[in-house]
CSV table of C-alpha atoms and ligand atoms in Angstrom, one decimal:
chain,number,residue,atom,x,y,z
A,1,MET,CA,0.0,0.0,0.0
A,2,PRO,CA,1.2,3.6,-0.7
A,3,GLY,CA,1.0,4.4,3.0
A,4,PHE,CA,-1.5,7.2,3.2
A,5,VAL,CA,-2.1,8.2,6.8
A,6,PHE,CA,-5.2,10.4,6.5
A,7,ASP,CA,-6.5,12.9,9.1
A,8,ASN,CA,-9.4,14.7,7.4
A,9,SER,CA,-10.0,17.9,9.2
A,10,TYR,CA,-12.1,19.5,6.4
A,11,ALA,CA,-14.5,16.5,6.3
A,12,ARG,CA,-15.2,17.2,10.0
A,13,LEU,CA,-16.6,20.6,9.2
A,14,PRO,CA,-20.4,20.8,8.8
A,15,GLU,CA,-22.0,18.9,5.9
A,16,ARG,CA,-22.9,22.0,4.0
A,17,PHE,CA,-19.2,22.7,3.3
A,18,PHE,CA,-19.0,19.9,0.8
A,19,ALA,CA,-20.7,16.9,-0.8
A,20,ARG,CA,-19.6,13.4,0.1
A,21,LEU,CA,-19.0,11.1,-2.9
A,22,ASN,CA,-16.4,8.9,-4.4
A,23,PRO,CA,-14.6,9.4,-7.7
A,24,THR,CA,-16.2,7.8,-10.7
A,25,PRO,CA,-14.1,4.8,-11.7
A,26,VAL,CA,-12.4,4.8,-15.1
A,27,ARG,CA,-12.0,2.1,-17.7
A,28,ALA,CA,-8.3,1.5,-18.0
A,29,PRO,CA,-6.0,3.4,-15.6
A,30,ALA,CA,-2.4,3.7,-16.7
A,31,LEU,CA,0.4,5.5,-14.9
A,32,VAL,CA,2.1,8.5,-16.6
A,33,ARG,CA,4.3,9.5,-13.7
A,34,VAL,CA,4.7,9.5,-9.9
A,35,ASN,CA,6.6,12.4,-8.3
A,36,ALA,CA,8.9,10.2,-6.1
A,37,ALA,CA,10.5,13.0,-4.2
A,38,LEU,CA,7.2,14.6,-3.3
A,39,ALA,CA,5.7,11.2,-2.4
A,40,GLU,CA,8.6,10.6,0.0
A,41,SER,CA,8.3,14.0,1.6
A,42,LEU,CA,4.6,13.1,2.3
A,43,GLY,CA,5.6,9.8,3.9
A,44,LEU,CA,4.3,7.8,0.9
A,45,ASP,CA,6.0,4.9,-0.9
A,46,PRO,CA,6.5,5.9,-4.6
A,47,ALA,CA,6.9,2.3,-5.8
A,48,ALA,CA,3.6,1.4,-4.2
A,49,LEU,CA,1.9,4.4,-5.8
A,50,ALA,CA,3.3,3.2,-9.2
A,51,SER,CA,2.0,-0.3,-8.6
A,52,PRO,CA,-1.4,-1.4,-10.1
A,53,GLU,CA,-2.9,-1.0,-6.6
A,54,GLY,CA,-1.5,2.6,-6.3
A,55,VAL,CA,-2.5,3.5,-9.9
A,56,ALA,CA,-6.1,2.4,-9.1
A,57,ILE,CA,-6.1,4.9,-6.2
A,58,LEU,CA,-4.6,7.7,-8.4
A,59,ALA,CA,-7.3,7.0,-11.0
A,60,GLY,CA,-10.2,7.1,-8.5
A,61,ASN,CA,-11.0,3.4,-9.0
A,62,SER,CA,-10.1,2.4,-5.5
A,63,ILE,CA,-10.4,4.3,-2.2
A,64,PRO,CA,-7.5,4.0,0.2
A,65,PRO,CA,-8.2,3.3,3.8
A,66,GLY,CA,-8.8,6.4,5.8
A,67,ALA,CA,-9.8,8.5,2.9
A,68,GLU,CA,-13.1,10.5,3.2
A,69,PRO,CA,-13.8,11.7,-0.4
A,70,ILE,CA,-15.5,15.0,-0.7
A,71,ALA,CA,-16.2,17.7,-3.3
A,72,GLN,CA,-15.7,21.1,-1.7
A,73,ALA,CA,-18.3,23.9,-2.2
A,74,TYR,CA,-17.1,27.3,-3.3
A,75,ALA,CA,-18.3,30.3,-5.3
A,76,GLY,CA,-16.3,32.9,-7.2
A,77,HIS,CA,-16.0,36.0,-9.4
A,78,GLN,CA,-14.9,34.8,-12.8
A,79,PHE,CA,-13.7,37.7,-15.0
A,80,GLY,CA,-15.6,40.0,-12.8
A,81,GLY,CA,-19.0,38.2,-12.8
A,82,PHE,CA,-20.1,36.4,-9.7
A,83,SER,CA,-21.2,32.8,-9.7
A,84,PRO,CA,-22.7,31.9,-6.3
A,85,GLN,CA,-22.0,28.2,-6.9
A,86,LEU,CA,-19.0,26.7,-8.5
A,87,GLY,CA,-17.4,24.1,-6.3
A,88,ASP,CA,-15.3,21.0,-7.2
A,89,GLY,CA,-17.0,20.1,-10.4
A,90,ARG,CA,-14.3,17.7,-11.5
A,91,ALA,CA,-12.1,17.2,-8.4
A,92,ILE,CA,-12.4,15.1,-5.3
A,93,LEU,CA,-10.5,15.7,-2.1
A,94,LEU,CA,-9.4,12.2,-0.8
A,95,GLY,CA,-8.2,13.6,2.5
A,96,GLU,CA,-5.3,15.2,4.3
A,97,VAL,CA,-1.9,13.9,5.2
A,98,LEU,CA,0.8,15.3,7.4
A,99,GLY,CA,4.1,15.6,5.6
A,100,ARG,CA,7.5,14.8,7.1
A,101,ASP,CA,7.8,18.5,7.8
A,102,GLY,CA,4.6,18.3,9.9
A,103,GLN,CA,2.6,20.4,7.5
A,104,ARG,CA,-1.0,19.3,6.7
A,105,ARG,CA,-1.7,18.8,3.0
A,106,ASP,CA,-4.7,18.0,0.8
A,107,ILE,CA,-4.5,15.0,-1.6
A,108,GLN,CA,-6.9,15.8,-4.4
A,109,LEU,CA,-7.8,14.0,-7.6
A,110,LYS,CA,-8.5,16.4,-10.5
A,111,GLY,CA,-10.5,15.0,-13.4
A,112,SER,CA,-12.1,12.3,-11.2
A,113,GLY,CA,-15.7,12.4,-12.5
A,114,PRO,CA,-18.9,14.4,-12.0
A,115,THR,CA,-20.0,15.8,-8.7
A,116,PRO,CA,-23.0,17.8,-7.6
A,117,PHE,CA,-21.0,20.9,-8.6
A,118,SER,CA,-20.4,19.8,-12.2
A,119,ARG,CA,-23.1,21.9,-13.8
A,120,GLN,CA,-22.8,21.1,-17.5
A,121,GLY,CA,-19.3,19.7,-17.2
A,122,ASP,CA,-18.3,16.1,-17.6
A,123,GLY,CA,-16.1,16.1,-14.4
A,124,ARG,CA,-13.1,15.0,-16.4
A,125,ALA,CA,-9.7,16.4,-17.5
A,126,ALA,CA,-7.8,15.9,-20.7
A,127,LEU,CA,-4.2,14.7,-20.8
A,128,GLY,CA,-2.7,17.9,-22.2
A,129,PRO,CA,-3.9,20.2,-19.4
A,130,VAL,CA,-3.0,17.6,-16.8
A,131,LEU,CA,0.5,17.5,-18.1
A,132,ARG,CA,0.7,21.3,-18.3
A,133,GLU,CA,-0.3,21.6,-14.6
A,134,TYR,CA,2.2,18.9,-13.7
A,135,ILE,CA,5.1,20.7,-15.5
A,136,VAL,CA,4.3,24.3,-14.4
A,137,ALA,CA,3.5,23.4,-10.8
A,138,GLU,CA,6.7,21.5,-10.4
A,139,ALA,CA,8.7,24.2,-12.2
A,140,MET,CA,7.2,26.8,-9.8
A,141,ALA,CA,8.2,24.7,-6.8
A,142,ALA,CA,11.7,24.4,-8.1
A,143,LEU,CA,11.8,28.2,-8.6
A,144,GLY,CA,10.9,28.6,-4.9
A,145,ILE,CA,7.4,30.0,-5.5
A,146,PRO,CA,4.6,28.9,-3.2
A,147,THR,CA,2.4,26.5,-5.2
A,148,THR,CA,0.2,23.4,-5.2
A,149,ARG,CA,2.2,20.4,-6.3
A,150,ALA,CA,1.7,17.4,-8.7
A,151,LEU,CA,2.0,14.0,-7.0
A,152,ALA,CA,1.0,11.9,-10.0
A,153,ALA,CA,-0.6,11.8,-13.4
A,154,VAL,CA,-2.5,8.8,-14.8
A,155,THR,CA,-4.4,8.3,-18.0
A,156,THR,CA,-7.9,6.9,-17.8
A,157,GLY,CA,-8.3,4.8,-21.0
A,158,GLU,CA,-11.3,7.0,-21.8
A,159,THR,CA,-11.7,9.9,-24.1
A,160,VAL,CA,-13.0,13.3,-23.1
A,161,ARG,CA,-14.9,15.5,-25.6
A,162,ARG,CA,-13.7,19.0,-26.0
A,163,GLU,CA,-13.5,20.6,-29.4
A,164,THR,CA,-12.2,17.1,-30.4
A,165,ALA,CA,-12.0,13.8,-28.6
A,166,LEU,CA,-8.9,13.8,-26.3
A,167,PRO,CA,-7.3,11.2,-24.0
A,168,GLY,CA,-8.6,11.6,-20.4
A,169,ALA,CA,-6.3,11.9,-17.4
A,170,VAL,CA,-6.3,12.5,-13.7
A,171,LEU,CA,-3.9,14.7,-11.8
A,172,THR,CA,-3.2,14.1,-8.1
A,173,ARG,CA,-2.8,17.5,-6.7
A,174,VAL,CA,-1.2,18.3,-3.3
A,175,ALA,CA,-2.0,21.6,-1.7
A,176,ALA,CA,-1.6,23.4,1.7
A,177,SER,CA,-5.4,23.5,1.3
A,178,HIS,CA,-7.9,24.1,-1.4
A,179,ILE,CA,-9.6,26.9,0.4
A,180,ARG,CA,-10.1,29.9,-1.8
A,181,VAL,CA,-11.5,33.4,-1.5
A,182,GLY,CA,-14.4,31.8,-3.3
A,183,THR,CA,-15.0,29.4,-0.4
A,184,PHE,CA,-15.7,32.4,1.8
A,185,GLN,CA,-17.9,33.9,-0.9
A,186,TYR,CA,-20.0,30.8,-1.1
A,187,PHE,CA,-21.2,31.1,2.5
A,188,ALA,CA,-21.3,34.9,2.5
A,189,ALA,CA,-23.5,34.9,-0.6
A,190,ARG,CA,-25.9,32.7,1.4
A,191,GLY,CA,-25.9,35.0,4.4
A,192,ASP,CA,-24.4,32.0,6.4
A,193,GLU,CA,-22.4,34.0,8.9
A,194,GLU,CA,-21.9,31.0,11.1
A,195,ALA,CA,-20.2,29.2,8.3
A,196,VAL,CA,-18.0,32.2,7.4
A,197,ARG,CA,-16.9,32.3,11.1
A,198,LEU,CA,-16.2,28.5,11.2
A,199,LEU,CA,-14.2,28.7,7.9
A,200,ALA,CA,-12.2,31.7,9.2
A,201,ASP,CA,-11.4,29.9,12.4
A,202,TYR,CA,-10.4,26.8,10.4
A,203,CYS,CA,-8.1,28.9,8.2
A,204,ILE,CA,-6.5,30.5,11.2
A,205,ASP,CA,-5.9,27.0,12.8
A,206,ARG,CA,-4.6,25.6,9.5
A,207,HIS,CA,-2.7,28.4,7.8
A,208,TYR,CA,-2.1,31.3,10.2
A,209,PRO,CA,-1.9,30.0,13.8
A,210,GLN,CA,0.2,33.0,14.7
A,211,VAL,CA,-2.8,35.3,14.4
A,212,ALA,CA,-5.0,33.2,16.7
A,213,ALA,CA,-4.2,35.3,19.8
A,214,ALA,CA,-4.5,38.7,18.0
A,215,PRO,CA,-6.9,41.2,19.6
A,216,ASN,CA,-9.0,41.0,16.4
A,217,ARG,CA,-8.2,37.6,15.0
A,218,TYR,CA,-10.4,37.9,11.9
A,219,LEU,CA,-8.8,41.2,10.9
A,220,ALA,CA,-5.4,39.6,11.6
A,221,LEU,CA,-6.4,36.7,9.3
A,222,LEU,CA,-7.4,39.2,6.5
A,223,GLU,CA,-4.1,41.0,7.0
A,224,ALA,CA,-2.2,37.8,6.8
A,225,VAL,CA,-3.9,36.7,3.5
A,226,VAL,CA,-3.3,40.2,2.1
A,227,ALA,CA,0.4,39.9,2.9
A,228,ALA,CA,0.7,36.3,1.5
A,229,GLN,CA,-1.0,37.2,-1.7
A,230,ALA,CA,1.0,40.5,-2.1
A,231,ASP,CA,4.2,38.5,-1.7
A,232,LEU,CA,3.0,35.8,-4.1
A,233,VAL,CA,2.1,38.1,-6.9
A,234,ALA,CA,5.5,39.9,-6.5
A,235,ARG,CA,7.3,36.6,-6.8
A,236,TRP,CA,5.3,35.7,-9.9
A,237,MET,CA,6.2,38.9,-11.6
A,238,LEU,CA,9.9,38.6,-10.6
A,239,ILE,CA,10.1,35.4,-12.7
A,240,GLY,CA,7.9,36.7,-15.5
A,241,PHE,CA,4.9,34.5,-14.6
A,242,ILE,CA,1.4,35.3,-15.8
A,243,HIS,CA,-1.4,33.3,-14.1
A,244,GLY,CA,-4.0,34.0,-16.7
A,245,VAL,CA,-7.2,33.2,-14.7
A,246,MET,CA,-7.0,35.1,-11.4
A,247,ASN,CA,-10.6,34.6,-10.5
A,248,THR,CA,-11.5,34.6,-6.8
A,249,ASP,CA,-12.0,30.8,-6.9
A,250,ASN,CA,-8.3,30.6,-8.0
A,251,THR,CA,-7.0,32.8,-5.2
A,252,THR,CA,-6.0,30.7,-2.2
A,253,ILE,CA,-6.2,31.6,1.4
A,254,SER,CA,-2.9,29.8,2.0
A,255,GLY,CA,-1.0,32.0,-0.5
A,256,GLU,CA,-0.1,29.2,-2.8
A,257,THR,CA,-0.4,29.5,-6.6
A,258,ILE,CA,-3.3,27.3,-7.8
A,259,ASP,CA,-4.9,26.3,-11.2
A,260,TYR,CA,-2.4,26.3,-14.0
A,261,GLY,CA,-4.8,26.7,-17.0
A,262,PRO,CA,-3.9,29.4,-19.5
A,263,CYS,CA,-0.8,30.5,-17.5
A,264,ALA,CA,2.5,31.3,-19.2
A,265,PHE,CA,5.9,32.8,-18.7
A,266,MET,CA,6.9,35.8,-20.7
A,267,ASP,CA,9.6,35.5,-23.3
A,268,ALA,CA,10.3,39.1,-24.4
A,269,TYR,CA,9.5,41.6,-21.6
A,270,ASP,CA,6.3,43.5,-22.1
A,271,PRO,CA,4.2,44.4,-19.1
A,272,ALA,CA,1.0,44.2,-21.3
A,273,THR,CA,1.5,40.5,-22.1
A,274,VAL,CA,-1.7,38.5,-22.0
A,275,PHE,CA,-1.9,34.8,-22.6
A,276,SER,CA,-5.4,33.6,-21.9
A,277,SER,CA,-7.5,33.3,-25.0
A,278,ILE,CA,-10.6,34.0,-22.9
A,279,ASP,CA,-9.1,37.1,-21.4
A,280,TYR,CA,-10.4,39.5,-24.1
A,281,TYR,CA,-9.7,42.7,-22.3
A,282,GLY,CA,-6.3,42.0,-20.8
A,283,ARG,CA,-7.8,41.9,-17.3
A,284,TYR,CA,-5.2,39.4,-16.3
A,285,ALA,CA,-2.2,40.7,-18.2
A,286,TYR,CA,1.3,40.5,-16.5
A,287,GLY,CA,1.4,44.0,-15.3
A,288,ASN,CA,-2.3,44.0,-14.2
A,289,GLN,CA,-1.8,41.2,-11.7
A,290,PRO,CA,-1.3,43.3,-8.5
A,291,PRO,CA,-4.6,45.3,-8.8
A,292,VAL,CA,-6.4,42.1,-9.7
A,293,VAL,CA,-5.2,40.3,-6.6
A,294,GLN,CA,-6.1,43.3,-4.6
A,295,TRP,CA,-9.6,43.3,-6.1
A,296,ASN,CA,-9.9,39.6,-5.2
A,297,LEU,CA,-8.8,40.4,-1.6
A,298,ALA,CA,-11.4,43.1,-1.4
A,299,ARG,CA,-14.0,40.4,-2.1
A,300,LEU,CA,-12.6,38.4,0.8
A,301,ALA,CA,-12.7,41.4,3.0
A,302,GLU,CA,-16.4,41.9,2.2
A,303,CYS,CA,-17.1,38.3,3.3
A,304,LEU,CA,-15.4,38.9,6.6
A,305,LEU,CA,-17.1,42.2,7.4
A,306,PRO,CA,-19.6,40.8,9.9
A,307,LEU,CA,-16.7,39.3,11.8
A,308,LEU,CA,-14.5,42.4,11.9
A,309,ALA,CA,-16.6,44.6,14.2
A,310,GLU,CA,-20.0,44.8,15.8
A,311,ASP,CA,-20.5,48.2,14.1
A,312,ASP,CA,-20.8,48.3,10.3
A,313,GLU,CA,-18.8,51.5,10.0
A,314,ALA,CA,-16.0,50.2,12.1
A,315,ALA,CA,-15.9,46.9,10.2
A,316,LEU,CA,-15.7,48.8,6.9
A,317,ALA,CA,-12.9,51.0,8.2
A,318,ALA,CA,-11.0,47.9,9.5
A,319,ALA,CA,-11.4,46.1,6.1
A,320,ARG,CA,-10.2,49.2,4.2
A,321,GLN,CA,-7.2,49.5,6.5
A,322,ALA,CA,-6.2,45.9,5.9
A,323,LEU,CA,-6.6,46.3,2.1
A,324,THR,CA,-4.5,49.5,2.2
A,325,GLY,CA,-1.7,47.2,3.4
A,326,PHE,CA,-1.6,45.5,0.0
A,327,ALA,CA,0.2,48.1,-2.1
A,328,PRO,CA,3.1,48.9,0.2
A,329,ARG,CA,3.6,45.1,0.9
A,330,PHE,CA,3.6,44.4,-2.8
A,331,GLU,CA,5.9,47.3,-3.7
A,332,ASP,CA,8.3,46.3,-1.0
A,333,ALA,CA,8.5,42.7,-2.2
A,334,TRP,CA,8.8,43.7,-5.8
A,335,ASN,CA,11.4,46.4,-5.3
A,336,THR,CA,13.5,44.3,-3.0
A,337,GLY,CA,13.3,41.4,-5.4
A,338,LEU,CA,14.1,43.6,-8.4
A,339,CYS,CA,17.2,45.1,-6.8
A,340,ARG,CA,18.4,41.5,-6.0
A,341,LYS,CA,17.9,40.6,-9.6
A,342,ILE,CA,20.4,43.2,-10.6
A,343,GLY,CA,22.8,42.0,-7.9
A,344,LEU,CA,22.4,44.7,-5.2
A,345,SER,CA,22.9,43.6,-1.7
A,346,SER,CA,22.7,47.1,-0.1
A,347,ALA,CA,20.0,49.7,-0.6
A,348,GLU,CA,20.4,53.2,-1.9
A,349,GLU,CA,18.1,55.8,-3.2
A,350,GLY,CA,17.9,55.4,-7.0
A,351,ASP,CA,18.3,51.6,-6.9
A,352,VAL,CA,14.7,50.9,-8.0
A,353,ALA,CA,15.0,53.5,-10.7
A,354,LEU,CA,18.1,51.8,-12.0
A,355,ALA,CA,16.5,48.4,-12.1
A,356,GLN,CA,13.4,50.0,-13.7
A,357,ALA,CA,15.6,51.5,-16.4
A,358,LEU,CA,16.7,48.1,-17.3
A,359,LEU,CA,13.1,46.9,-17.6
A,360,ASP,CA,12.2,49.9,-19.7
A,361,LEU,CA,15.1,49.1,-22.0
A,362,MET,CA,14.0,45.5,-22.2
A,363,ALA,CA,10.5,46.6,-23.1
A,364,ALA,CA,11.6,49.0,-25.7
A,365,GLN,CA,13.9,46.5,-27.4
A,366,LYS,CA,11.8,43.4,-26.7
A,367,ALA,CA,14.6,41.7,-24.8
A,368,ASP,CA,14.0,38.3,-23.3
A,369,PHE,CA,13.1,38.8,-19.6
A,370,THR,CA,14.7,35.6,-18.2
A,371,LEU,CA,17.8,35.7,-20.3
A,372,THR,CA,18.5,39.4,-19.7
A,373,PHE,CA,18.7,39.0,-15.9
A,374,ARG,CA,20.6,35.7,-16.2
A,375,ALA,CA,23.1,37.4,-18.5
A,376,LEU,CA,23.9,39.8,-15.7
A,377,CYS,CA,25.8,36.9,-14.0
A,378,GLY,CA,28.4,37.1,-16.8
A,379,ALA,CA,28.3,40.9,-16.8
A,380,ALA,CA,29.1,40.9,-13.1
A,381,LEU,CA,32.3,39.1,-14.0
A,382,GLY,CA,33.1,41.7,-16.7
A,383,ASP,CA,31.7,39.8,-19.7
A,384,ASP,CA,28.8,41.7,-21.4
A,385,ALA,CA,28.6,39.7,-24.6
A,386,ALA,CA,25.6,37.6,-23.6
A,387,ALA,CA,23.7,40.6,-22.3
A,388,ARG,CA,24.5,42.8,-25.3
A,389,ALA,CA,23.4,40.1,-27.7
A,390,LEU,CA,19.9,40.3,-26.2
A,391,PHE,CA,19.3,43.9,-27.3
A,392,SER,CA,18.7,45.0,-30.8
A,393,ASP,CA,20.6,48.3,-30.0
A,394,PRO,CA,23.3,47.2,-27.6
A,395,ALA,CA,24.4,50.9,-27.0
A,396,GLY,CA,21.3,51.3,-24.8
A,397,TYR,CA,22.5,48.3,-22.7
A,398,ASP,CA,26.0,49.7,-22.6
A,399,ASP,CA,24.8,53.0,-21.1
A,400,TRP,CA,22.7,51.2,-18.6
A,401,ALA,CA,25.6,48.9,-17.7
A,402,ALA,CA,27.9,51.9,-17.1
A,403,ARG,CA,25.4,53.3,-14.6
A,404,TRP,CA,25.1,49.8,-13.0
A,405,ARG,CA,28.8,49.5,-12.6
A,406,GLN,CA,29.1,52.9,-10.9
A,407,ARG,CA,26.5,51.8,-8.4
A,408,LEU,CA,28.2,48.4,-7.9
A,409,GLU,CA,31.4,50.2,-6.9
A,410,ARG,CA,29.6,51.1,-3.7
A,411,GLU,CA,28.8,47.4,-2.8
A,412,GLN,CA,30.9,45.2,-0.6
A,413,ALA,CA,30.5,41.9,-2.5
A,414,THR,CA,33.3,40.6,-4.7
A,415,PRO,CA,32.4,40.1,-8.4
A,416,GLU,CA,32.4,36.3,-7.8
A,417,ALA,CA,30.0,36.6,-4.8
A,418,ARG,CA,27.8,38.9,-6.8
A,419,ALA,CA,27.7,36.5,-9.8
A,420,ALA,CA,26.7,33.7,-7.4
A,421,ALA,CA,24.0,35.8,-5.8
A,422,LEU,CA,22.7,36.7,-9.3
A,423,ARG,CA,22.6,33.1,-10.3
A,424,ALA,CA,20.6,32.2,-7.2
A,425,VAL,CA,17.8,34.6,-8.0
A,426,ASN,CA,17.8,34.7,-11.8
A,427,PRO,CA,16.8,31.3,-13.3
A,428,LEU,CA,18.2,30.0,-16.6
A,429,PHE,CA,15.3,27.6,-17.2
A,430,ILE,CA,11.6,28.5,-17.0
A,431,PRO,CA,8.7,26.5,-18.6
A,432,ARG,CA,8.8,28.3,-21.9
A,433,ASN,CA,5.4,28.1,-23.5
A,434,HIS,CA,6.7,26.5,-26.8
A,435,ARG,CA,8.6,23.8,-24.9
A,436,VAL,CA,5.5,23.0,-22.8
A,437,GLU,CA,3.3,22.8,-25.8
A,438,ALA,CA,5.8,20.6,-27.6
A,439,ALA,CA,6.0,18.2,-24.6
A,440,LEU,CA,2.2,18.1,-24.4
A,441,ASN,CA,1.8,17.5,-28.1
A,442,ALA,CA,4.3,14.6,-28.2
A,443,ALA,CA,2.4,12.9,-25.3
A,444,VAL,CA,-1.1,13.6,-26.5
A,445,SER,CA,-0.6,13.0,-30.3
A,446,PHE,CA,2.1,10.3,-30.3
A,447,GLY,CA,2.1,8.8,-26.8
A,448,ASP,CA,5.7,9.9,-26.4
A,449,TYR,CA,6.4,11.0,-22.9
A,450,GLY,CA,10.2,11.6,-23.5
A,451,PRO,CA,9.9,15.3,-24.0
A,452,PHE,CA,7.7,15.6,-20.9
A,453,GLU,CA,10.2,13.7,-18.8
A,454,THR,CA,13.2,15.7,-20.2
A,455,LEU,CA,11.5,19.0,-19.6
A,456,LEU,CA,10.6,18.1,-16.1
A,457,ASP,CA,14.2,17.1,-15.4
A,458,VAL,CA,15.6,20.4,-16.9
A,459,LEU,CA,13.1,22.5,-14.9
A,460,SER,CA,13.8,20.7,-11.6
A,461,ARG,CA,17.2,22.6,-11.5
A,462,PRO,CA,16.3,26.0,-12.9
A,463,PHE,CA,19.2,27.9,-11.5
A,464,GLU,CA,21.9,25.5,-12.6
A,465,ASP,CA,23.8,25.6,-15.9
A,466,GLN,CA,23.0,22.3,-17.6
A,467,PRO,CA,25.6,21.6,-20.3
A,468,GLY,CA,24.0,20.2,-23.4
A,469,ARG,CA,20.6,21.6,-22.5
A,470,GLU,CA,21.2,25.2,-23.5
A,471,SER,CA,18.4,25.1,-26.1
A,472,PHE,CA,15.8,24.7,-23.3
A,473,SER,CA,16.7,28.2,-22.1
A,474,LEU,CA,16.0,29.8,-25.4
A,475,PRO,CA,12.9,31.8,-26.4
A,476,PRO,CA,10.9,30.4,-29.4
A,477,GLU,CA,12.0,30.9,-32.9
A,478,PRO,CA,9.2,32.9,-34.8
A,479,ALA,CA,7.8,29.6,-36.1
A,480,GLU,CA,7.6,28.1,-32.6
A,481,MET,CA,5.8,31.0,-31.0
A,482,VAL,CA,2.7,30.1,-29.1
A,483,GLN,CA,0.4,33.1,-29.3
A,484,GLN,CA,-1.8,32.1,-26.4
A,485,THR,CA,-2.6,29.1,-24.4
A,486,PHE,CA,-6.1,27.8,-24.0
A,487,CYS,CA,-8.0,26.9,-20.9
A,488,GLY,CA,-8.1,23.4,-22.5
A,489,THR,CA,-10.3,22.0,-19.8
B,1,LIG,P1,-11.4,26.3,-13.4
B,1,LIG,O1,-11.6,27.0,-14.7
B,1,LIG,O2,-10.6,25.0,-13.6
B,1,LIG,O3,-10.9,27.1,-12.3
B,1,LIG,O4,-12.8,25.8,-13.0
B,1,LIG,C1,-13.9,26.7,-12.7
B,1,LIG,C2,-15.1,25.9,-12.3
B,1,LIG,O5,-15.6,25.1,-13.4
B,1,LIG,C3,-14.9,25.0,-11.1
B,1,LIG,O6,-16.1,25.0,-10.4
B,1,LIG,C4,-14.6,23.7,-11.8
B,1,LIG,O7,-14.9,22.6,-10.9
B,1,LIG,C5,-15.6,23.7,-12.9
B,1,LIG,N1,-15.2,22.9,-14.1
B,1,LIG,C6,-14.2,23.1,-14.9
B,1,LIG,N2,-14.1,22.1,-15.8
B,1,LIG,C7,-15.0,21.2,-15.5
B,1,LIG,C8,-15.5,19.9,-16.1
B,1,LIG,N3,-14.9,19.4,-17.1
B,1,LIG,N4,-16.5,19.3,-15.5
B,1,LIG,C9,-17.1,19.9,-14.4
B,1,LIG,N5,-16.8,21.0,-13.9
B,1,LIG,C10,-15.8,21.7,-14.4
B,2,LIG,MG1,-10.2,26.9,-10.5
C-alpha cells in the first residue's frame, strides 16, 4: 500500500461545506508518472503508488483506507462576474496527510468524474492540461514559488470530448489546502455568517496559527492573507509568470499558486503581455496582476465584514485599513526582489529606478526577460557579450551597464560573490510556453512522454547551468511562437 495516513479535518466541518462522494471509476487506468521526491516528503511509498494498486487509487478506482472523499463547495468571481455556486466540479479531495515537515496537505484527484457541482461539465480532465499543470506546478516549486504540487498523473483509457476527442487523465494535486477566496464567498452569498466564522477559524488554525491570539483575529487573518498574496504576486512577476485566470476561486487563502490553466511565462519583456485566450480585455495581463489580486482580496474582506466589528462603519474601516496594506507590501517585495535581480545587496536611493531603467530598455527592445537577468551573471564578472546580444541596439544596454557598474562600486561583495547571488535569483530555465506545448503535443498525439520527462528534469534545477541543454533556455523561434494558451479544460 502507498501508505496514506489520513487525518481529514475539512471533512469534520459541517456537511454544508461539501458533498460526500467517491470518484467515478475509469475504464483502464495507466500510470504516466509519480513524483517520487514529493511522495517521500509526504511519507508515501513511490513504488507502491506506481503499482497497479497505487494507480487504481490515483485514477479514483479504489479508495485508500482512511480517505473520506468530498467535493468542496465554493463560489467565485470569474472575469468580474459572480457565480454563487462553482465548487469542485471535477475534483475530489481524498483527504489530508501530514508531511514529514509536519505540514498538513490535501490530496486531491482532479479529473475524477462528475459531482453535484459539475453543472454542464463532464467532471473530467484531458491529458494535455493535466501534463501542463504537472510541468508548471513542479517548475514553480523548483523556482521557490509557493504552489500546489503534482504528486502523480494517470491516463484513464477513456476519451473526453472538448473541441475534439482527447485522451482523459487524472492529476493528483497536493496543496496546503484548497480553500479559496471563493470558499468564503459561497457562504457569505448565502448569508451564512456562522459558516463564514467557522471557515475563518479553520483557516487560522490551519494556515495562520500565529494570528490566533491577536486582539481582532479575523482582521489579523485578513491582513495575513493580504500579505501572503502580495508576496506571491510579486514573486510571480519577478520570474515573468502570468497566471491568466486570477478569479476569486483561483485565489487561495494559503498564499499558494493554484490552477495552471492558461498560464504562461513571458519571453520578451512586455508588461502588457496577455496569454489567456478567454481574457479579451487584458484583465489578467502580466502588469495588471497586482490590482487584480487586490480586487480579489477586497471580495474576501467583504465576506469577513460581519466578523471584523459589531458596528458596520467600524468593520468597513478595518477592512479598508487591511486592504490598504496590499500596495506597500507588494511594492516592497517587488522592489527588494528587483534590486536583488540586478545584484544589489545594499539599498540606496535610486536603486529601484536603476532596475526599472533596465526593464524599460528591455520593453523598448523586446529583450528576453529571463535571459537578460541571467546574463547579468556574466556581466558581473566583466563579460557583457551575452547581455549585449539580447538587445537590438546594444548601445542602450552599454549606457545602462555603465550606470550599473558605478552603483556596484559602492557594494561590498566581490564580483564572484555577486555573480553567485545573481545566479541564485535569476533562473536560466523556465517552462517556456513553446517547450511546454511541444511536450504536451508529443504525449497527446504520439504517446511519447520523452519530451515531458526531459522538460521536467531540466526544470527541476532552474538555477543550474546544464551543459548540453542550453536550447531549453532559449525563447521560441518565430515559427515556434505560441500566441496564447487555451484553458483546455
Ligand atoms: P477552473 O476554470 O478549472 O478554475 O474551474 C472553474 C469551475 O468550473 C470550477 O467549479 C470547476 O470545478 C468547474 N469545471 C471546470 N471544468 C469542468 C469539467 N470538465 N466538469 C465539471 N466542472 C468543471
Ligand atoms: Mg479553479
